[in-house]
Coordinates of C-alpha atoms in Angstrom, one line a residue:
M776 CA 112.1 -48.6 -77.2
S777 CA 108.5 -48.7 -78.3
E778 CA 109.1 -51.5 -80.8
A779 CA 110.7 -53.5 -78.0
I780 CA 107.8 -52.9 -75.7
F781 CA 105.0 -53.7 -78.1
T782 CA 106.7 -56.7 -79.8
A783 CA 106.1 -60.0 -78.1
N784 CA 109.2 -61.7 -77.0
P785 CA 108.2 -64.9 -75.1
G786 CA 111.8 -66.1 -74.7
A787 CA 113.4 -63.1 -73.1
E788 CA 112.8 -59.7 -71.6
R789 CA 111.4 -57.1 -74.0
V790 CA 113.5 -54.1 -72.9
S791 CA 117.1 -55.0 -72.2
D792 CA 119.5 -53.1 -70.1
E793 CA 121.5 -52.4 -73.3
L794 CA 118.4 -50.7 -74.9
V795 CA 117.8 -48.6 -71.8
A796 CA 121.5 -47.5 -71.8
R797 CA 121.2 -46.6 -75.5
A798 CA 118.1 -44.5 -74.8
A799 CA 119.7 -42.9 -71.8
A800 CA 122.6 -41.8 -74.1
H801 CA 120.1 -39.7 -76.1
Y802 CA 117.8 -38.4 -73.4
D803 CA 118.3 -36.7 -70.0
E804 CA 116.7 -38.4 -67.0
K805 CA 113.5 -36.4 -67.1
A806 CA 113.0 -37.0 -70.8
L807 CA 113.7 -40.7 -70.5
W808 CA 111.1 -41.1 -67.7
T809 CA 108.6 -39.1 -69.8
L810 CA 109.2 -41.5 -72.6
V811 CA 108.7 -44.5 -70.3
L812 CA 105.4 -43.0 -68.9
V813 CA 104.1 -42.2 -72.3
L814 CA 104.8 -45.8 -73.5
S815 CA 103.2 -47.2 -70.4
Q816 CA 100.0 -45.1 -71.0
M817 CA 99.9 -46.5 -74.6
C818 CA 100.2 -50.1 -73.1
Y819 CA 97.0 -49.3 -71.1
F820 CA 94.9 -47.5 -73.8
V821 CA 95.7 -49.6 -76.9
P822 CA 94.0 -52.7 -75.5
V823 CA 91.1 -50.7 -74.2
A824 CA 90.7 -49.2 -77.7
L825 CA 90.9 -52.7 -79.3
V826 CA 88.2 -54.0 -77.1
A827 CA 85.8 -51.0 -76.9
K828 CA 86.3 -49.8 -80.4
P829 CA 85.5 -46.2 -79.5
I830 CA 84.0 -43.9 -82.2
P831 CA 85.9 -40.6 -82.5
G832 CA 83.9 -37.5 -81.8
R833 CA 81.0 -39.3 -80.0
P834 CA 80.1 -38.6 -76.4
L835 CA 81.3 -41.1 -73.8
D836 CA 77.8 -42.5 -73.2
E837 CA 77.4 -43.1 -76.9
N838 CA 81.0 -44.1 -77.6
H839 CA 80.7 -47.7 -78.6
T840 CA 80.2 -49.7 -81.8
T841 CA 77.4 -52.1 -80.7

């Protein structure tokens, strides 16, 4: 599911109903929603990290590369 979410697919939807059904066969409802929420958080934080380029271990007010 993560590969489908993070791989650009300009001609179609990224996560098909079939893929959701396959994931649902392996996880109960709570686990499936946990997976969806974790992946959605990654969709938020990955671009932030690519733009801000935070330095691990540095305080927030000093956490930049410029």
